[in-house]
JSON list of C-alpha atoms in Angstrom, two decimals:
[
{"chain": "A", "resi": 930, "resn": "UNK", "atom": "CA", "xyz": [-4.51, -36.17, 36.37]},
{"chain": "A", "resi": 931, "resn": "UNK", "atom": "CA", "xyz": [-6.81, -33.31, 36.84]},
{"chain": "A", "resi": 932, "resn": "UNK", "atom": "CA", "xyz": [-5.83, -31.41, 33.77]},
{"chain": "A", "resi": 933, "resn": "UNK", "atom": "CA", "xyz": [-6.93, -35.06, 32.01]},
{"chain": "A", "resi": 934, "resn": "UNK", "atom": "CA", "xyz": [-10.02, -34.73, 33.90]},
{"chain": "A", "resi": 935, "resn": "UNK", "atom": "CA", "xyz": [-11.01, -31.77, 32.82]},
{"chain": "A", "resi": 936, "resn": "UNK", "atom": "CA", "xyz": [-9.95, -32.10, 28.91]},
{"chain": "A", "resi": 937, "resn": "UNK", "atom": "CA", "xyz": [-12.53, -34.98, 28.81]},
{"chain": "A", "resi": 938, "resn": "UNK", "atom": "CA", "xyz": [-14.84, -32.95, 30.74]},
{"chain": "A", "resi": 939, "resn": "UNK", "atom": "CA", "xyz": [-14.40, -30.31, 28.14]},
{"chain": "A", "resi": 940, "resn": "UNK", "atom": "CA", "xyz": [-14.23, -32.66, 24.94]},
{"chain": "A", "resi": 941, "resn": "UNK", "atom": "CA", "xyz": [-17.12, -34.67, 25.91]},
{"chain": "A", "resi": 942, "resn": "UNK", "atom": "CA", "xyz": [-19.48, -31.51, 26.58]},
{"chain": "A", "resi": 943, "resn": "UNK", "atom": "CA", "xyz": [-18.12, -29.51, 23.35]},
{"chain": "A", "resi": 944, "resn": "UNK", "atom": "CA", "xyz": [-18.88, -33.06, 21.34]},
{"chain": "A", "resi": 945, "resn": "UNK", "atom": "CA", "xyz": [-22.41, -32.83, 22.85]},
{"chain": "A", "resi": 946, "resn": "UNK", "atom": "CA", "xyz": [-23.28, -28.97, 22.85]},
{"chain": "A", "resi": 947, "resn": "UNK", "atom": "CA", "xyz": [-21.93, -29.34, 18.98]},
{"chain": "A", "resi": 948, "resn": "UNK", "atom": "CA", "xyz": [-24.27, -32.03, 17.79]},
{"chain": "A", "resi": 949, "resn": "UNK", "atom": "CA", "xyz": [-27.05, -30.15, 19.24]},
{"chain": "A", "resi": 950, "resn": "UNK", "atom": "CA", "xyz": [-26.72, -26.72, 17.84]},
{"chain": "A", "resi": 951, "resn": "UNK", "atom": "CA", "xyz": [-26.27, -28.06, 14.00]},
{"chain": "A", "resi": 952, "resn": "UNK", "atom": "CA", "xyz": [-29.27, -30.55, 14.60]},
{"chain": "A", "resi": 953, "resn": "UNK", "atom": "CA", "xyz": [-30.92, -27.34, 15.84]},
{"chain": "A", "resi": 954, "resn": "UNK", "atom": "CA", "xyz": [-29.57, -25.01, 12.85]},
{"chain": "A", "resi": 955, "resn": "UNK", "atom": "CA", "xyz": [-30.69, -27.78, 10.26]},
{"chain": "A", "resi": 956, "resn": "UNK", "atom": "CA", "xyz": [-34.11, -28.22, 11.39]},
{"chain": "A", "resi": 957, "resn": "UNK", "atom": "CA", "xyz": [-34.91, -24.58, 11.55]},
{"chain": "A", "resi": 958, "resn": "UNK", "atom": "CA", "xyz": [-33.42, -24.24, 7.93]},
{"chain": "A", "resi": 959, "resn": "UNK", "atom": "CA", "xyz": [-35.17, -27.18, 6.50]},
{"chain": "A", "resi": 960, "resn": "UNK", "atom": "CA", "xyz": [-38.38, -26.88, 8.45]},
{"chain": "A", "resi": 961, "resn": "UNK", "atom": "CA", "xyz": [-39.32, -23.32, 9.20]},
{"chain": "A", "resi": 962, "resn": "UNK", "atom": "CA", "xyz": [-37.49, -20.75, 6.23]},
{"chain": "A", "resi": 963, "resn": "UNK", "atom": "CA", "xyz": [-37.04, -23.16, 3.53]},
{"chain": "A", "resi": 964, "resn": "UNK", "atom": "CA", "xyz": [-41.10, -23.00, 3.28]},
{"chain": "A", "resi": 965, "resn": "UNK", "atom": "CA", "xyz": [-40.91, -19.30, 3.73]},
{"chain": "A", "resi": 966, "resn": "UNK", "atom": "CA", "xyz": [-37.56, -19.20, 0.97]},
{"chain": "A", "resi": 967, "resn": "UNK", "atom": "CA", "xyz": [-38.33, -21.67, -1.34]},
{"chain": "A", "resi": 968, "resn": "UNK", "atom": "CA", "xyz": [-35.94, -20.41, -4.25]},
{"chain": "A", "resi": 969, "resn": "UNK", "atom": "CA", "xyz": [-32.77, -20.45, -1.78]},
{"chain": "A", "resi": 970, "resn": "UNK", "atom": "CA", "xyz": [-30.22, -22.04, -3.68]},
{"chain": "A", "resi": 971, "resn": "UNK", "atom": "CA", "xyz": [-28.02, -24.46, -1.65]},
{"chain": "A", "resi": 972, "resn": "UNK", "atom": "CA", "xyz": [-25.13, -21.43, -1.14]},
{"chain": "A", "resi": 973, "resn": "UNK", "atom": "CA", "xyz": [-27.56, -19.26, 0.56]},
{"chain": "A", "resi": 974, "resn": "UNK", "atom": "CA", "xyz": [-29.27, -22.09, 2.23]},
{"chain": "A", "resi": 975, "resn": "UNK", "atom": "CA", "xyz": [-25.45, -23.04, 3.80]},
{"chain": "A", "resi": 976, "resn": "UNK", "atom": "CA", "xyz": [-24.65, -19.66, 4.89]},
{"chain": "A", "resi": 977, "resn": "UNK", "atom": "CA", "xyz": [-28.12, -19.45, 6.89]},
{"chain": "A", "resi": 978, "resn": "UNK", "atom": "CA", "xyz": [-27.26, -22.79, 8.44]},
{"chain": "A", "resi": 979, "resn": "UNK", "atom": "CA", "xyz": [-23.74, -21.36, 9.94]},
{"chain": "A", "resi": 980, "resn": "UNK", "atom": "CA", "xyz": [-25.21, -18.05, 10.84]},
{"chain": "A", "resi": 981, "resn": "UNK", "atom": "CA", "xyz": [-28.16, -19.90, 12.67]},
{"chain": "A", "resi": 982, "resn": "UNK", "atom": "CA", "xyz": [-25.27, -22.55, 14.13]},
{"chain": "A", "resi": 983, "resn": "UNK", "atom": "CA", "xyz": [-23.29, -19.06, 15.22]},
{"chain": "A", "resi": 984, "resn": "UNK", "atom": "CA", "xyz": [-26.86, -17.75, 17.22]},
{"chain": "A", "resi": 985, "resn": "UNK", "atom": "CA", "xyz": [-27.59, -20.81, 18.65]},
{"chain": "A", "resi": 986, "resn": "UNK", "atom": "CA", "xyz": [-23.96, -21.09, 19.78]},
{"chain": "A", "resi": 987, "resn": "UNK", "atom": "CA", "xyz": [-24.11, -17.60, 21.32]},
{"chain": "A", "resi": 988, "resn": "UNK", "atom": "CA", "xyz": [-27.28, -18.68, 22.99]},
{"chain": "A", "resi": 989, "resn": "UNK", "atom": "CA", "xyz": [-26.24, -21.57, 24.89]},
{"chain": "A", "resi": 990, "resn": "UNK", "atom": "CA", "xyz": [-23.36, -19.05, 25.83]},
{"chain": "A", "resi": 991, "resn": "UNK", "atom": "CA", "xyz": [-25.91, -17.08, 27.52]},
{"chain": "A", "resi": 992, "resn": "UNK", "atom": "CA", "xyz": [-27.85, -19.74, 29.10]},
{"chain": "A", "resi": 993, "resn": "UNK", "atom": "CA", "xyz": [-24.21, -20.73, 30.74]},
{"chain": "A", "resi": 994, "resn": "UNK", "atom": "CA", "xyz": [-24.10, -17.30, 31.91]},
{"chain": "A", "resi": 995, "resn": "UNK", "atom": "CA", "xyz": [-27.39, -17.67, 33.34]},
{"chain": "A", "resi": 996, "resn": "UNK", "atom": "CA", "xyz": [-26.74, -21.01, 35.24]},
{"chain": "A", "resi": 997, "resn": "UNK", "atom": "CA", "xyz": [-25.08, -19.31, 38.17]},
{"chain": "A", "resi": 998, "resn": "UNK", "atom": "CA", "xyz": [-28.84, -17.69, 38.88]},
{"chain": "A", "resi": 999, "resn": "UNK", "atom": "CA", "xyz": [-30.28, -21.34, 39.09]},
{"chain": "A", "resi": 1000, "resn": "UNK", "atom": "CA", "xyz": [-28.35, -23.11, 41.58]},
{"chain": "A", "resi": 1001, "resn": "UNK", "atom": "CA", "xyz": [-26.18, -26.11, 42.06]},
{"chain": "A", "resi": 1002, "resn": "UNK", "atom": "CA", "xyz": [-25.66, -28.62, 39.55]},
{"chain": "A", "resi": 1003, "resn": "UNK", "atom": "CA", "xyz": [-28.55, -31.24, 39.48]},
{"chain": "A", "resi": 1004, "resn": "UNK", "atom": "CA", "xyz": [-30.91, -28.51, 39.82]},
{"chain": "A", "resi": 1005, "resn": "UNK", "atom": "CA", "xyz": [-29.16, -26.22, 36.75]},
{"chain": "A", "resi": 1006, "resn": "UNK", "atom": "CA", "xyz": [-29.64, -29.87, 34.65]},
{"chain": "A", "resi": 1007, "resn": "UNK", "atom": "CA", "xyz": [-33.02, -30.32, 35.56]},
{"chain": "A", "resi": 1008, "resn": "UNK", "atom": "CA", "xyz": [-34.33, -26.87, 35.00]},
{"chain": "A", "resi": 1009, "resn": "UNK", "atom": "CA", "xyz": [-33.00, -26.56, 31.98]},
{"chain": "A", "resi": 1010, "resn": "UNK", "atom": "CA", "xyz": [-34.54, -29.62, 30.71]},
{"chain": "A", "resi": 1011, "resn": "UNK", "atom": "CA", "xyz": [-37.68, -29.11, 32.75]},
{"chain": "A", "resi": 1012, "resn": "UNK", "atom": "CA", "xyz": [-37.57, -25.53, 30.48]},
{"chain": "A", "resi": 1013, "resn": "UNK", "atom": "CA", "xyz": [-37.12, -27.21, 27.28]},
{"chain": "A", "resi": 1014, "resn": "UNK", "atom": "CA", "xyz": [-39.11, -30.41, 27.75]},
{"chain": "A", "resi": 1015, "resn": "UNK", "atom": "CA", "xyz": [-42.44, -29.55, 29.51]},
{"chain": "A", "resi": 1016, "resn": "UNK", "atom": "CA", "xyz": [-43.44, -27.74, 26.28]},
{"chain": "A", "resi": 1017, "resn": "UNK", "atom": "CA", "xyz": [-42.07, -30.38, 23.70]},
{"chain": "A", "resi": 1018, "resn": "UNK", "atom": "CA", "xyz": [-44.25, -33.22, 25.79]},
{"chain": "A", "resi": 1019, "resn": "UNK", "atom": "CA", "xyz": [-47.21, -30.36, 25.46]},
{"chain": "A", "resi": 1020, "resn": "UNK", "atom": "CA", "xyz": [-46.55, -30.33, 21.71]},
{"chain": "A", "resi": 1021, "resn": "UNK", "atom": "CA", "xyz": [-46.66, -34.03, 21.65]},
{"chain": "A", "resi": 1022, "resn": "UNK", "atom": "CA", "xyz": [-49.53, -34.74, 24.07]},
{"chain": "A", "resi": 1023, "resn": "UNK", "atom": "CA", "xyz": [-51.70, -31.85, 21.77]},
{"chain": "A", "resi": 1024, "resn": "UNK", "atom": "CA", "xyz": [-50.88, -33.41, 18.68]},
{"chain": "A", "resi": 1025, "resn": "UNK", "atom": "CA", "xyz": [-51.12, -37.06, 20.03]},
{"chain": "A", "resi": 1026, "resn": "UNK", "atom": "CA", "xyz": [-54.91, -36.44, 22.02]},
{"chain": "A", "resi": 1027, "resn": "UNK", "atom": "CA", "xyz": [-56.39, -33.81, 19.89]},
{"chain": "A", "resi": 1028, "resn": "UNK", "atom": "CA", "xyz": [-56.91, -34.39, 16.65]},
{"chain": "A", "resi": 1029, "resn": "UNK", "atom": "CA", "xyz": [-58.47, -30.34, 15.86]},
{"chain": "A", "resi": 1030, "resn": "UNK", "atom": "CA", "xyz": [-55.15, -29.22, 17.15]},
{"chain": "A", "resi": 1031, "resn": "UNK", "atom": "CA", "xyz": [-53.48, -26.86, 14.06]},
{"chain": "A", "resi": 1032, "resn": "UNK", "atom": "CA", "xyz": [-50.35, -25.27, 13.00]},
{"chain": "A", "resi": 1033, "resn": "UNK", "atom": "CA", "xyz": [-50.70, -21.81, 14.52]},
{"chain": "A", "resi": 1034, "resn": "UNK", "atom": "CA", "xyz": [-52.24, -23.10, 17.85]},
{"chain": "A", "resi": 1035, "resn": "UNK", "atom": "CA", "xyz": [-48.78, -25.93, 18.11]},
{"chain": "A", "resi": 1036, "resn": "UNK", "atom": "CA", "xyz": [-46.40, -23.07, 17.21]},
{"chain": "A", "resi": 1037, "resn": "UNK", "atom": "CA", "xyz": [-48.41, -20.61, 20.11]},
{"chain": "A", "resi": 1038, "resn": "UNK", "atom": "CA", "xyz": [-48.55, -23.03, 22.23]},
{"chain": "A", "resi": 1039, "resn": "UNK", "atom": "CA", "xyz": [-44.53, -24.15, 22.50]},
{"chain": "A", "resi": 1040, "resn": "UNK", "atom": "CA", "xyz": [-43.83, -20.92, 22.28]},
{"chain": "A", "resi": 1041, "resn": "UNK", "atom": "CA", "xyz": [-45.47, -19.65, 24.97]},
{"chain": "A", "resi": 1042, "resn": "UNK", "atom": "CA", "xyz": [-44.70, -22.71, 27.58]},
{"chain": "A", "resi": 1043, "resn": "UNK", "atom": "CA", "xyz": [-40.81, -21.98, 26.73]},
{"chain": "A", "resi": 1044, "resn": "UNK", "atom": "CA", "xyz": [-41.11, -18.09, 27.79]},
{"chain": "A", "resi": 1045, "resn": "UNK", "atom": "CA", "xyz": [-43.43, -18.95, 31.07]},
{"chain": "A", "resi": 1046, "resn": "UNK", "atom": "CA", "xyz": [-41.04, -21.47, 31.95]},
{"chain": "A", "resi": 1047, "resn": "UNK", "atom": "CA", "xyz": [-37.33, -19.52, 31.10]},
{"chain": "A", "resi": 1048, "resn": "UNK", "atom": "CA", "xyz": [-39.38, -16.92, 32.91]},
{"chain": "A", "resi": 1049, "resn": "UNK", "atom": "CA", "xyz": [-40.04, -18.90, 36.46]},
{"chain": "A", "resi": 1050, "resn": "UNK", "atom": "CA", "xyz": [-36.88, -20.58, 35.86]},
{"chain": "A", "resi": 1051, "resn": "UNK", "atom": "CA", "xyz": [-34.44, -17.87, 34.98]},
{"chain": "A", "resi": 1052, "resn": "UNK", "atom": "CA", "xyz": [-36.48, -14.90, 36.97]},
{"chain": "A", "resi": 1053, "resn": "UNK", "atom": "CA", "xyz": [-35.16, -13.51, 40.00]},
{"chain": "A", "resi": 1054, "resn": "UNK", "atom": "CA", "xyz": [-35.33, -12.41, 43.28]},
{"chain": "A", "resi": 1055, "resn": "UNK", "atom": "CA", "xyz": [-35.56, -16.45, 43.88]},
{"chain": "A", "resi": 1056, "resn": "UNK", "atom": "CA", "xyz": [-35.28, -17.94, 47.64]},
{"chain": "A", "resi": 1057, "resn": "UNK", "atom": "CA", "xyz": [-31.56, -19.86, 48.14]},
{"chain": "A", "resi": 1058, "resn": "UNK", "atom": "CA", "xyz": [-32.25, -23.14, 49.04]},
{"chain": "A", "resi": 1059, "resn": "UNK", "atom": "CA", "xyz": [-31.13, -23.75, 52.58]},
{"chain": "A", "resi": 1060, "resn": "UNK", "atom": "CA", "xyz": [-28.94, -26.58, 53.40]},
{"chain": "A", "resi": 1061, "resn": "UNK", "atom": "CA", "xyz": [-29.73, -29.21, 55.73]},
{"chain": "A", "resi": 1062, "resn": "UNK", "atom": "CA", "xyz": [-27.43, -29.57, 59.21]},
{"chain": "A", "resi": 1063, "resn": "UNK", "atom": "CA", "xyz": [-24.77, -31.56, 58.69]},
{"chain": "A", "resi": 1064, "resn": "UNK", "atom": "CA", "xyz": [-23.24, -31.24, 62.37]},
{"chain": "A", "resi": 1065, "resn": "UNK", "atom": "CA", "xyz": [-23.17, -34.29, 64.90]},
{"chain": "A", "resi": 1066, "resn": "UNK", "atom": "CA", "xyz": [-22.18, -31.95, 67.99]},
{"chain": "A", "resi": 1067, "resn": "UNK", "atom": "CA", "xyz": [-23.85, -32.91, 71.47]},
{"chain": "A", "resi": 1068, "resn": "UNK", "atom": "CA", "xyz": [-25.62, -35.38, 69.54]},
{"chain": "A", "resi": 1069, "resn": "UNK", "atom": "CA", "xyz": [-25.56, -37.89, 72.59]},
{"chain": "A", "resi": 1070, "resn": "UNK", "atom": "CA", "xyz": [-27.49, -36.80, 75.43]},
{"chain": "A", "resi": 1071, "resn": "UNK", "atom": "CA", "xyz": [-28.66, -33.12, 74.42]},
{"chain": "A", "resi": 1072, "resn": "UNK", "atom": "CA", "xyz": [-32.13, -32.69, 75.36]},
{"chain": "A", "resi": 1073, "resn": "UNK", "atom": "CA", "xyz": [-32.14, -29.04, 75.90]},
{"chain": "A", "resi": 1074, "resn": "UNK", "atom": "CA", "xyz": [-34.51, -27.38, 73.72]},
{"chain": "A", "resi": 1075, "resn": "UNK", "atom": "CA", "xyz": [-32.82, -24.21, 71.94]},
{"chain": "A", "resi": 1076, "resn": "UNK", "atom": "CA", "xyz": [-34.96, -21.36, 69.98]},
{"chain": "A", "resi": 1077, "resn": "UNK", "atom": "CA", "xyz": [-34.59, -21.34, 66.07]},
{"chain": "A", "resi": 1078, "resn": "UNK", "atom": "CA", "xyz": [-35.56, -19.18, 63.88]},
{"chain": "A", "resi": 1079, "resn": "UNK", "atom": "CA", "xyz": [-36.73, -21.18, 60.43]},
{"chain": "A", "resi": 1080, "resn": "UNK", "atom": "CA", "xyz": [-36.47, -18.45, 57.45]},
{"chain": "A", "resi": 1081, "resn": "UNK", "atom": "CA", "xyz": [-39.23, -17.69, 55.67]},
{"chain": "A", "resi": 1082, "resn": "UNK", "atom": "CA", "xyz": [-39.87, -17.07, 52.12]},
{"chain": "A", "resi": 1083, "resn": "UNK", "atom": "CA", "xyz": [-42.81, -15.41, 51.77]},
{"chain": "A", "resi": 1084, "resn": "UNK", "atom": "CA", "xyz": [-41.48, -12.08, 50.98]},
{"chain": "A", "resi": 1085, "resn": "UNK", "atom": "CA", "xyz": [-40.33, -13.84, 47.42]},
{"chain": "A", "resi": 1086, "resn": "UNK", "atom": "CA", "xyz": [-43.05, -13.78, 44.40]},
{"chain": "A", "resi": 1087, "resn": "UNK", "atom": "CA", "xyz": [-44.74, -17.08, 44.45]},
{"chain": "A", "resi": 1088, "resn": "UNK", "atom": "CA", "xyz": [-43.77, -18.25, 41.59]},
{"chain": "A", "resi": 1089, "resn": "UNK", "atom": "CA", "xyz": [-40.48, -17.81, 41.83]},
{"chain": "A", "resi": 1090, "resn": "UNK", "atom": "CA", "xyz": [-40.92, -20.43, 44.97]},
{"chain": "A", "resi": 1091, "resn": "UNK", "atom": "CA", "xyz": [-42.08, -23.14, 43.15]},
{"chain": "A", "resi": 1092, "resn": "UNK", "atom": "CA", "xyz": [-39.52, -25.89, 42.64]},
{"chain": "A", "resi": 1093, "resn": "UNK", "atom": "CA", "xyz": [-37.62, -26.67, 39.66]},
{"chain": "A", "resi": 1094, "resn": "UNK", "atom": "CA", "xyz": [-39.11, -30.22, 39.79]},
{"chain": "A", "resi": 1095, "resn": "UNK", "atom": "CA", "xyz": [-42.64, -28.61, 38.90]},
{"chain": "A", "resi": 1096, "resn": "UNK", "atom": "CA", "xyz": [-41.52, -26.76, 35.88]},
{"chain": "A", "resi": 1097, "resn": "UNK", "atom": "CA", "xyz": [-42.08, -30.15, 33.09]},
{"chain": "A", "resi": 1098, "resn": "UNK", "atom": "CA", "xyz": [-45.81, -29.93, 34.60]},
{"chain": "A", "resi": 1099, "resn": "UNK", "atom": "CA", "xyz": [-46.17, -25.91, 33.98]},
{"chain": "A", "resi": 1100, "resn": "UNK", "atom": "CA", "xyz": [-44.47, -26.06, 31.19]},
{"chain": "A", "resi": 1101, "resn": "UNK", "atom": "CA", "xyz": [-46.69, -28.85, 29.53]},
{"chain": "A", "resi": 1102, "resn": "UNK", "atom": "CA", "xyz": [-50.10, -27.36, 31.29]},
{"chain": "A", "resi": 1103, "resn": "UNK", "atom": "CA", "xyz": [-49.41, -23.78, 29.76]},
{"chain": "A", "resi": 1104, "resn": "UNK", "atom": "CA", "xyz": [-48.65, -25.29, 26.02]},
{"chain": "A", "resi": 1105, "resn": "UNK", "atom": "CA", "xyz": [-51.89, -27.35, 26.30]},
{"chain": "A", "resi": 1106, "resn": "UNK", "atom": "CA", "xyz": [-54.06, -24.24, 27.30]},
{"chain": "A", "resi": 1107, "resn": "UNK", "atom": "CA", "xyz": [-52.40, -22.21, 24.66]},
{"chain": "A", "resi": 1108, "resn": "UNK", "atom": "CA", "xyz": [-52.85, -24.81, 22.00]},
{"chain": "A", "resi": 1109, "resn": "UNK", "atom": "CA", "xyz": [-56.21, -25.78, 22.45]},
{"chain": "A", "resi": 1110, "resn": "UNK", "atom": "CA", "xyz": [-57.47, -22.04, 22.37]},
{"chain": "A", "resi": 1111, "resn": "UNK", "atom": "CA", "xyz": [-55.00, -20.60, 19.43]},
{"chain": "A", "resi": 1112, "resn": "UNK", "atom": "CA", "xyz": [-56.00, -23.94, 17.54]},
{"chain": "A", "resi": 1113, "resn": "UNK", "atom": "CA", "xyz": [-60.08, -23.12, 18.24]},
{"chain": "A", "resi": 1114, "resn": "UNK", "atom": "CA", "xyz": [-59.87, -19.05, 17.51]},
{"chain": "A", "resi": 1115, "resn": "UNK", "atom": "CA", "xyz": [-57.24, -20.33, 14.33]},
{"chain": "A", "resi": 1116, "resn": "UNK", "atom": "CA", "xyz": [-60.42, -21.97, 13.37]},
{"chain": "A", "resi": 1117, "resn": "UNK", "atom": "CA", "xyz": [-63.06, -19.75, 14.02]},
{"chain": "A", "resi": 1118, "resn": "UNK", "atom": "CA", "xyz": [-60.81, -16.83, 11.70]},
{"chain": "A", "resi": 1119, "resn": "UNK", "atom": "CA", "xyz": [-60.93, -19.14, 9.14]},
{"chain": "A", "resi": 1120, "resn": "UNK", "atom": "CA", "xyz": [-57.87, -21.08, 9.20]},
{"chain": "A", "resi": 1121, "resn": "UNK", "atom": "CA", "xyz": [-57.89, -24.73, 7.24]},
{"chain": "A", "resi": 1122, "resn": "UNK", "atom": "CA", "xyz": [-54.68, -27.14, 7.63]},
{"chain": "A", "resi": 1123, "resn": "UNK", "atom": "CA", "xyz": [-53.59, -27.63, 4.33]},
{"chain": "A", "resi": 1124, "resn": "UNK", "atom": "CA", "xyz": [-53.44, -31.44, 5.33]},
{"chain": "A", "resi": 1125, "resn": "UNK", "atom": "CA", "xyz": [-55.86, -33.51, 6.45]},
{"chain": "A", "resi": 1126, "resn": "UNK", "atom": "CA", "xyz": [-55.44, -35.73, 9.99]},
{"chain": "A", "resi": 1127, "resn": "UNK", "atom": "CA", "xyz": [-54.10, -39.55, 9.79]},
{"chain": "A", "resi": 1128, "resn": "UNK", "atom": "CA", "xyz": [-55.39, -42.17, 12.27]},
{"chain": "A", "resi": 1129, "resn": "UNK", "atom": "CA", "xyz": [-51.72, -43.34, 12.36]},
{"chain": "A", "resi": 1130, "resn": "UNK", "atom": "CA", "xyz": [-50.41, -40.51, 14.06]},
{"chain": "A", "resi": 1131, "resn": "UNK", "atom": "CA", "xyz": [-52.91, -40.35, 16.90]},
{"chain": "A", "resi": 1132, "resn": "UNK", "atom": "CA", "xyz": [-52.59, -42.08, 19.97]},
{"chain": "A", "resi": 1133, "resn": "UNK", "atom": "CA", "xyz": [-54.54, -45.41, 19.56]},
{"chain": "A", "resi": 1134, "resn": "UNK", "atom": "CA", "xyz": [-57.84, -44.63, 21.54]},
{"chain": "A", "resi": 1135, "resn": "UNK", "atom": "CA", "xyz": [-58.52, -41.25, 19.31]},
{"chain": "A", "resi": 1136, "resn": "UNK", "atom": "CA", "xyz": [-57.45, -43.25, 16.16]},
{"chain": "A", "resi": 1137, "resn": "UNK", "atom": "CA", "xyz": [-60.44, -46.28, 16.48]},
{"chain": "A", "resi": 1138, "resn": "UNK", "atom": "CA", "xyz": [-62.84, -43.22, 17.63]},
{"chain": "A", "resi": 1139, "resn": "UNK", "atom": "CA", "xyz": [-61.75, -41.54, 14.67]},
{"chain": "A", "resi": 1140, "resn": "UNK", "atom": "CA", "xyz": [-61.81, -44.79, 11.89]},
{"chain": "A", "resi": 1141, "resn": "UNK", "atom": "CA", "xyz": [-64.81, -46.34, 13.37]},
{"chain": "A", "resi": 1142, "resn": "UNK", "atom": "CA", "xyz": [-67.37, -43.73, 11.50]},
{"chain": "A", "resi": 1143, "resn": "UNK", "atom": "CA", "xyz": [-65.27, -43.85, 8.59]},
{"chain": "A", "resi": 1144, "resn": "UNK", "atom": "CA", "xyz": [-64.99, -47.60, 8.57]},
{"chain": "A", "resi": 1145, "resn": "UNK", "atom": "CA", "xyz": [-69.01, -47.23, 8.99]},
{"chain": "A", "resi": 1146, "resn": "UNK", "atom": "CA", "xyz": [-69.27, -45.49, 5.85]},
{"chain": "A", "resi": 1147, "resn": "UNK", "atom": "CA", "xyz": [-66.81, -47.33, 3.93]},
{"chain": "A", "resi": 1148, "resn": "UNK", "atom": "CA", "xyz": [-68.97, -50.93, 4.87]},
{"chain": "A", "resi": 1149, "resn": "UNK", "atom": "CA", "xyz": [-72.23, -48.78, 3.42]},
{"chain": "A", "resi": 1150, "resn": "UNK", "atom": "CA", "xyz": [-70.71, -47.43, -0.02]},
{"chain": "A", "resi": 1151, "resn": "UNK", "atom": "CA", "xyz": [-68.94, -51.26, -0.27]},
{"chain": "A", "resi": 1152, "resn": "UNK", "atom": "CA", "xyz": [-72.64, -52.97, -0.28]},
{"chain": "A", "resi": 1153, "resn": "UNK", "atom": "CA", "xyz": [-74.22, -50.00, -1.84]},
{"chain": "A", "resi": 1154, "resn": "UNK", "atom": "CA", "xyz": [-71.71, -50.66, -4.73]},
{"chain": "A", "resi": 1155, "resn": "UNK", "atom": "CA", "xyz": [-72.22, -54.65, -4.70]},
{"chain": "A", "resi": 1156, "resn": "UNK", "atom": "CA", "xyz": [-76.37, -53.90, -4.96]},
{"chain": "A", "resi": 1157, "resn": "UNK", "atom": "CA", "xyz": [-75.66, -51.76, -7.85]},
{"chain": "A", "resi": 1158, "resn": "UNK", "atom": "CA", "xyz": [-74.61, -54.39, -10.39]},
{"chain": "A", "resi": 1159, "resn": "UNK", "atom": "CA", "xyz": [-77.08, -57.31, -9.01]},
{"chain": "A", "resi": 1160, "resn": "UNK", "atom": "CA", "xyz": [-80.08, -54.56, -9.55]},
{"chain": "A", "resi": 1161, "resn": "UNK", "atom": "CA", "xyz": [-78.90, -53.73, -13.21]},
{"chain": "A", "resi": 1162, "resn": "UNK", "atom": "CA", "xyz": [-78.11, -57.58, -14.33]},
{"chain": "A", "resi": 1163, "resn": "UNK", "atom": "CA", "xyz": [-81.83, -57.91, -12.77]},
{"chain": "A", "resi": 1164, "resn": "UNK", "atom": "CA", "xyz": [-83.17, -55.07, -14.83]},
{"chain": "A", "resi": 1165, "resn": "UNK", "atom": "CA", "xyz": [-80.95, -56.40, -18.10]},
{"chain": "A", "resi": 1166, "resn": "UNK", "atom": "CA", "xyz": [-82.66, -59.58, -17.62]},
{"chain": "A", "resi": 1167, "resn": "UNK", "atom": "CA", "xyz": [-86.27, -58.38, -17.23]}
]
């Protein structure tokens, strides 16, 4: 029974961990060098994909390696996707809520929320948490008061003492910041987006604030055109 236990453990994780790491290889192919390679023929585009499968492999290899510095297992799962998520809902919320957000500032901005978070999560000396008492001893009638010592962690950077539950927020807080300033100097050096913004992929109070002048405009060159014709036929007439 427990070697059947731990086959599905293992067959249900390798399933998983394998999905991910060719959805990963593919998008980076398609999305990031295929713009950069654009005569890769479909030979040389396949071997990238494997290699790139082989890295990421080899990554989440390390990140295994790494778990042992994060703790037990609820808070390994949640950092990790506190890591990885608290800059992809900064991505989103930038794209989403601000409509001048850009190419370079999205790509700074992930970026950098990914390092500052691996870099709280994974960074050490970090405090152990300390477990709760689990003892029932004397728990009757004990009403002598004993001296305890509580340890302290202040000696430990501060933040490498903020909880794993905060790093979504820093993660998301720091790609924001990032964003919004790489996607205003990406501006002010000249950069245009080769594409312009859609209504439809805002979130709906930016989209009316952005179709109602546009909306405004299209009502004045509609009646400007229908005054056009009546104004001729007039003149025609005369």
């Amino acid at each position: 029974l427990p070697g059947l236990f731990t086959a599905g453990i293992f067959s249900a994780s390798l399933s998983t961990v394998s999905s991910c790491v060719n959805s990963l290889a593919a998008v980076t192919v398609e999305d990031y060098l295929k713009p950069l390679l654009p005569s890769i023929k479909a030979t040389g585009s396949t071997a990238l994909t494997k290699s790139l499968v082989l890295l990421y492999g080899l990554a989440c290899l390390g990140v295994g390696f790494l778990a042992q510095y994060i703790g037990g297992l609820l808070q390994a799962g949640l950092s990790i996707m506190g890591i990885a998520g608290g800059p992809l809902l900064g991505t989103f919320t930038l794209g989403m809520f601000l409509p001048a957000a850009n190419e370079p500032g999205a790509l700074a901005g992930i970026l950098s929320g990914i390092i500052s978070s691996a870099w709280i999560g994974f960074g050490q000396p970090k405090p152990k948490p300390t477990p709760l008492p689990l003892s029932t001893a004397s728990c009757l009638n004990m009403t002598t008061a004993l001296p305890t010592t509580v340890p302290t962690h202040v000696h430990f950077p501060y933040m490498y003492r903020l909880s794993y539950l905060l790093y979504v927020v820093i993660g998301c807080c720091i790609t924001l910041v990032v964003g919004c300033l790489v996607s205003r100097l990406a501006v002010s050096l000249g950069y245009r987006s080769p594409h312009s913004v859609s209504p439809d992929l805002l979130t709906p109070i930016v989209a009316k604030c952005l179709r109602e002048p546009h909306s405004t405009n299209d009502v004045e060159l509609q009646q400007t055109m229908l005054k056009e014709p009546l104004e001729t036929k007039k003149l025609v007439e005369d």
